[in-house]
Short mmCIF file of C-alpha atoms and ligand atoms in Angstrom, two decimals:
data_model
loop_
_atom_site.label_atom_id
_atom_site.label_comp_id
_atom_site.label_asym_id
_atom_site.label_seq_id
_atom_site.Cartn_x
_atom_site.Cartn_y
_atom_site.Cartn_z
CA UNK A 5 91.19 69.20 129.83
CA UNK A 6 93.41 72.15 129.02
CA UNK A 7 92.69 74.92 131.44
CA UNK A 8 94.23 77.90 133.16
CA UNK A 9 93.49 78.50 136.84
CA UNK A 10 93.56 82.19 137.67
CA UNK A 11 93.17 83.62 141.16
CA UNK A 12 94.83 85.60 143.93
CA UNK A 13 97.43 83.95 146.17
CA UNK A 14 95.50 81.55 148.41
CA UNK A 15 92.41 81.43 146.16
CA UNK A 16 92.80 77.64 145.99
CA UNK A 17 94.42 77.10 142.56
CA UNK A 18 96.69 74.32 143.81
CA UNK A 19 93.91 72.65 145.82
CA UNK A 20 91.46 72.62 142.89
CA UNK A 21 94.17 71.50 140.44
CA UNK A 22 95.10 68.50 142.61
CA UNK A 23 91.46 67.31 142.72
CA UNK A 24 90.98 67.78 138.96
CA UNK A 25 94.14 65.86 138.01
CA UNK A 26 92.90 62.87 139.99
CA UNK A 27 89.70 62.84 137.92
CA UNK A 28 91.06 62.54 134.40
CA UNK A 29 94.83 62.19 134.51
CA UNK A 30 95.52 65.73 133.30
CA UNK A 31 98.77 67.05 134.70
CA UNK A 32 99.03 69.99 137.11
CA UNK A 33 101.72 72.44 136.04
CA UNK A 34 102.41 74.84 138.89
CA UNK A 35 105.15 77.36 138.16
CA UNK A 36 105.29 78.06 141.91
CA UNK A 37 105.95 74.35 142.68
CA UNK A 38 108.56 74.14 139.89
CA UNK A 39 110.35 77.23 141.21
CA UNK A 40 110.24 76.09 144.86
CA UNK A 41 111.67 72.72 143.75
CA UNK A 42 114.49 74.54 141.92
CA UNK A 43 115.25 76.71 144.97
CA UNK A 44 115.37 73.64 147.21
CA UNK A 45 117.64 71.80 144.75
CA UNK A 46 119.93 74.87 144.44
CA UNK A 47 119.84 74.88 140.61
CA UNK A 48 120.74 77.95 138.51
CA UNK A 49 117.01 78.63 138.04
CA UNK A 50 116.46 78.36 141.79
CA UNK A 51 119.31 80.78 142.53
CA UNK A 52 117.85 83.32 140.11
CA UNK A 53 114.26 82.95 141.41
CA UNK A 54 114.88 82.79 145.17
CA UNK A 55 115.05 86.49 146.06
CA UNK A 56 112.05 87.42 143.91
CA UNK A 57 109.94 84.73 145.54
CA UNK A 58 110.93 85.53 149.12
CA UNK A 59 110.03 89.19 148.53
CA UNK A 60 106.65 88.28 147.00
CA UNK A 61 107.64 89.66 143.57
CA UNK A 62 107.18 87.91 140.24
CA UNK A 63 110.08 86.01 138.69
CA UNK A 64 111.05 87.56 135.30
CA UNK A 65 108.86 86.51 132.35
CA UNK A 66 111.84 85.13 130.33
CA UNK A 67 112.70 82.58 133.03
CA UNK A 68 109.07 81.48 133.29
CA UNK A 69 108.65 81.14 129.52
CA UNK A 70 111.81 79.01 129.30
CA UNK A 71 110.29 76.65 131.89
CA UNK A 72 106.90 76.51 130.19
CA UNK A 73 108.20 76.02 126.65
CA UNK A 74 109.88 72.78 127.61
CA UNK A 75 107.29 71.66 130.20
CA UNK A 76 104.33 71.85 127.80
CA UNK A 77 106.16 69.62 125.33
CA UNK A 78 106.68 66.77 127.79
CA UNK A 79 104.70 63.60 126.96
CA UNK A 80 102.53 63.71 130.11
CA UNK A 81 100.86 66.90 128.82
CA UNK A 82 99.21 64.94 126.00
CA UNK A 83 96.36 63.88 128.35
CA UNK A 84 95.67 67.53 129.23
CA UNK A 85 97.02 70.10 131.68
CA UNK A 86 95.98 72.55 134.37
CA UNK A 87 98.08 75.67 134.47
CA UNK A 88 98.31 76.75 138.13
CA UNK A 89 99.95 80.15 138.63
CA UNK A 90 100.76 80.68 134.95
CA UNK A 91 100.30 82.97 133.09
CA UNK A 92 100.76 85.76 135.60
CA UNK A 93 101.26 88.80 133.35
CA UNK A 94 99.87 89.96 130.01
CA UNK A 95 103.25 89.28 128.27
CA UNK A 96 103.16 85.69 129.64
CA UNK A 97 99.59 85.28 128.35
CA UNK A 98 100.60 86.55 124.89
CA UNK A 99 103.64 84.25 124.84
CA UNK A 100 101.46 81.31 125.92
CA UNK A 101 99.02 82.01 123.10
CA UNK A 102 101.84 81.86 120.55
CA UNK A 103 103.36 78.76 122.14
CA UNK A 104 100.04 76.85 122.15
CA UNK A 105 99.37 77.82 118.57
CA UNK A 106 102.87 76.58 117.58
CA UNK A 107 102.13 73.29 119.36
CA UNK A 108 98.68 72.99 117.75
CA UNK A 109 96.91 73.11 121.13
CA UNK A 110 93.72 74.95 122.14
CA UNK A 111 92.69 76.02 125.65
CA UNK A 112 89.26 74.98 126.95
CA UNK A 113 88.96 77.90 129.36
CA UNK A 114 90.53 80.19 131.92
CA UNK A 115 88.84 79.70 135.29
CA UNK A 116 88.99 82.67 137.64
CA UNK A 117 88.68 81.55 141.29
CA UNK A 118 86.99 84.31 143.25
CA UNK A 119 87.36 84.42 147.04
CA UNK A 120 86.74 87.33 149.45
CA UNK A 121 89.89 89.12 150.60
CA UNK A 122 89.52 88.29 154.33
CA UNK A 123 89.18 84.57 153.47
CA UNK A 124 92.37 84.79 151.36
CA UNK A 125 94.33 86.20 154.32
CA UNK A 126 92.92 83.52 156.61
CA UNK A 127 93.89 80.75 154.20
CA UNK A 128 97.43 82.00 153.63
CA UNK A 129 98.26 82.35 157.30
CA UNK A 130 96.92 78.87 158.10
CA UNK A 131 98.24 76.96 155.06
CA UNK A 132 100.90 74.30 155.51
CA UNK A 133 102.82 72.71 152.61
CA UNK A 134 104.79 69.47 152.41
CA UNK A 135 108.48 70.39 152.33
CA UNK A 136 109.32 67.49 149.99
CA UNK A 137 109.70 69.20 146.59
CA UNK A 138 108.44 66.10 144.77
CA UNK A 139 105.20 66.18 146.82
CA UNK A 140 104.30 69.74 147.92
CA UNK A 141 100.88 68.57 149.17
CA UNK A 142 98.75 71.41 150.51
CA UNK A 143 97.09 71.41 153.95
CA UNK A 144 95.38 73.91 156.17
CA UNK A 145 95.45 73.82 159.96
CA UNK A 146 91.80 74.96 159.96
CA UNK A 147 90.09 73.39 156.96
CA UNK A 148 92.23 70.38 155.96
CA UNK A 149 94.79 69.41 158.63
CA UNK A 150 97.23 66.52 158.35
CA UNK A 151 96.21 63.32 160.17
CA UNK A 152 99.38 63.47 162.31
CA UNK A 153 100.31 67.02 163.27
CA UNK A 154 103.18 68.37 161.17
CA UNK A 155 103.57 65.23 158.99
CA UNK A 156 102.44 64.91 155.36
CA UNK A 157 99.70 62.27 154.92
CA UNK A 158 101.00 61.41 151.45
CA UNK A 159 104.78 61.05 151.86
CA UNK A 160 105.58 61.34 155.58
CA UNK A 161 107.79 64.44 155.19
CA UNK A 162 107.46 67.51 157.40
CA UNK A 163 104.79 70.09 156.56
CA UNK A 164 105.90 73.68 156.93
CA UNK A 165 104.89 77.28 156.27
CA UNK A 166 106.27 78.54 152.96
CA UNK A 167 109.04 81.13 153.00
CA UNK A 168 106.74 83.64 151.24
CA UNK A 169 104.14 83.35 154.01
CA UNK A 170 105.47 86.19 156.16
CA UNK A 171 103.00 89.06 156.64
CA UNK A 172 105.21 91.34 154.53
CA UNK A 173 105.57 88.89 151.63
CA UNK A 174 101.84 88.05 151.65
CA UNK A 175 100.91 91.70 151.38
CA UNK A 176 103.45 92.21 148.55
CA UNK A 177 102.09 89.12 146.71
CA UNK A 178 98.54 90.50 146.93
CA UNK A 179 99.71 93.90 145.61
CA UNK A 180 101.59 92.19 142.77
CA UNK A 181 98.52 90.12 141.96
CA UNK A 182 96.27 93.20 141.73
CA UNK A 183 98.76 95.11 139.61
CA UNK A 184 100.10 92.44 137.23
CA UNK A 185 97.83 89.36 137.27
CA UNK A 186 94.25 90.63 137.80
CA UNK A 187 94.31 92.27 134.30
CA UNK A 188 94.37 88.73 132.87
CA UNK A 189 90.69 88.41 133.82
CA UNK A 190 89.84 91.08 131.23
CA UNK A 191 92.31 89.56 128.76
CA UNK A 192 90.67 86.11 128.87
CA UNK A 193 87.17 87.65 128.80
CA UNK A 194 88.14 89.31 125.51
CA UNK A 195 89.47 85.98 124.27
CA UNK A 196 86.07 84.40 125.06
CA UNK A 197 87.69 81.91 127.47
CA UNK A 198 86.84 83.30 130.91
CA UNK A 199 84.85 81.27 133.44
CA UNK A 200 84.49 83.16 136.75
CA UNK A 201 83.58 80.92 139.70
CA UNK A 202 82.89 81.64 143.34
CA UNK A 203 85.57 79.55 145.07
CA UNK A 204 84.63 79.17 148.72
CA UNK A 205 83.88 75.42 148.45
CA UNK A 206 86.38 73.28 146.50
CA UNK A 207 83.90 70.54 145.50
CA UNK A 208 81.55 73.13 144.03
CA UNK A 209 84.37 74.64 141.97
CA UNK A 210 85.36 71.22 140.65
CA UNK A 211 81.75 70.41 139.73
CA UNK A 212 81.25 73.77 137.96
CA UNK A 213 84.40 73.13 135.87
CA UNK A 214 83.34 69.58 135.02
CA UNK A 215 79.83 70.77 134.02
CA UNK A 216 81.29 73.49 131.78
CA UNK A 217 83.64 71.02 130.11
CA UNK A 218 80.72 68.70 129.33
CA UNK A 219 78.54 71.45 127.86
P1 AP5 B 323 102.57 80.29 143.60
O1 AP5 B 323 103.06 79.07 144.24
O2 AP5 B 323 101.85 80.20 142.29
O3 AP5 B 323 101.72 81.08 144.65
P2 AP5 B 323 100.36 81.91 144.54
O4 AP5 B 323 99.76 82.23 143.22
O5 AP5 B 323 100.66 83.07 145.42
O6 AP5 B 323 99.32 80.92 144.99
P3 AP5 B 323 99.37 80.07 146.24
O7 AP5 B 323 100.15 78.83 146.01
O8 AP5 B 323 99.79 80.92 147.42
O9 AP5 B 323 97.82 79.79 146.47
P4 AP5 B 323 96.78 78.85 145.73
O10 AP5 B 323 95.80 79.68 144.98
O11 AP5 B 323 97.44 77.73 144.97
O12 AP5 B 323 96.02 78.30 147.01
P5 AP5 B 323 96.09 76.87 147.73
O13 AP5 B 323 95.40 75.83 146.93
O14 AP5 B 323 97.48 76.59 148.23
O15 AP5 B 323 103.78 81.31 143.35
C1 AP5 B 323 104.74 81.60 144.37
C2 AP5 B 323 105.77 82.59 143.83
O16 AP5 B 323 106.45 82.01 142.68
C3 AP5 B 323 105.20 83.91 143.29
O17 AP5 B 323 105.02 84.86 144.32
C4 AP5 B 323 106.30 84.31 142.27
O18 AP5 B 323 107.42 84.87 142.93
C5 AP5 B 323 106.71 82.99 141.66
N1 AP5 B 323 105.94 82.63 140.45
C6 AP5 B 323 105.13 81.54 140.31
N2 AP5 B 323 104.59 81.52 139.08
C7 AP5 B 323 105.08 82.61 138.42
C8 AP5 B 323 104.86 83.15 137.13
N3 AP5 B 323 104.03 82.54 136.25
N4 AP5 B 323 105.50 84.31 136.80
C9 AP5 B 323 106.31 84.91 137.67
N5 AP5 B 323 106.56 84.46 138.91
C10 AP5 B 323 105.94 83.32 139.30
O19 AP5 B 323 95.13 77.18 148.98
C11 AP5 B 323 95.53 78.10 149.99
C12 AP5 B 323 95.10 77.55 151.37
O20 AP5 B 323 93.68 77.57 151.45
C13 AP5 B 323 95.52 76.10 151.65
O21 AP5 B 323 95.84 75.97 153.00
C14 AP5 B 323 94.26 75.28 151.32
O22 AP5 B 323 94.20 74.08 152.09
C15 AP5 B 323 93.17 76.27 151.70
N6 AP5 B 323 91.97 76.13 150.88
C16 AP5 B 323 91.94 75.99 149.52
N7 AP5 B 323 90.65 75.90 149.12
C17 AP5 B 323 89.89 76.00 150.24
C18 AP5 B 323 88.49 75.99 150.49
N8 AP5 B 323 87.60 75.84 149.49
N9 AP5 B 323 88.05 76.13 151.76
C19 AP5 B 323 88.92 76.28 152.79
N10 AP5 B 323 90.27 76.28 152.63
C20 AP5 B 323 90.74 76.15 151.37
#
């Protein structure tokens, strides 16, 4: 599959992507995970991205496109990919369209995960993420806790709250989403690729995507 997962912060893009990759070997490409890994490793990219991320602002389009141009050409993308958190702006969507056309690739669809606002806030304040940048497994103290409190089930590292999970950063991320990313819903509708899906139950989202891919 070659799909884009759209949705507000906390809508469940990462959670759905992880389930889908296990089904058919497609690779999850999360720009957020890539950037957090770079910040943790202290690379040039990480140094440039850090302040934007902590504040809940978007990282500049040029940096993101540099990442995506090389990432989409890696061999593991041949089986398919799920774009989680990218594109995030109309210029990124336009650049992606050109890039995919240059690579001879076609998107199956852009899935828009729709979750009520109060549920989003609940999820973001109760999420926990594995601090190991090679893992970054997602948990939730309410809906999907770790088996041992504070320890990742998959790799045994500590699970923590992300640095952009302060009340201030969450509210800035939601504002940024409404202003810069929500317009992509109209963009992909025009492109004939939009699949809106009510995203309160992960298994139902996964099934709806699988059914659409089969049809
Ligand atoms: P990024 O990491 O992409 O963050 P985001 O879009 O804000 O999305 P989240 O990771 O917060 O949420 P999610 O939708 O993946 O939800 P999750 O599955 O974790 O980006 C972070 C930052 O990086 C940005 O602010 C920006 O600075 C920068 N950045 C990244 N990409 C960029 C780009 N393209 N351009 C510019 N800047 C960029 O789920 C949330 C919680 O809910 C979890 O606890 C989960 O367990 C729980 N949950 C999920 N589904 C359910 C369910 N069905 N029922 C109950 N609980 C659920």
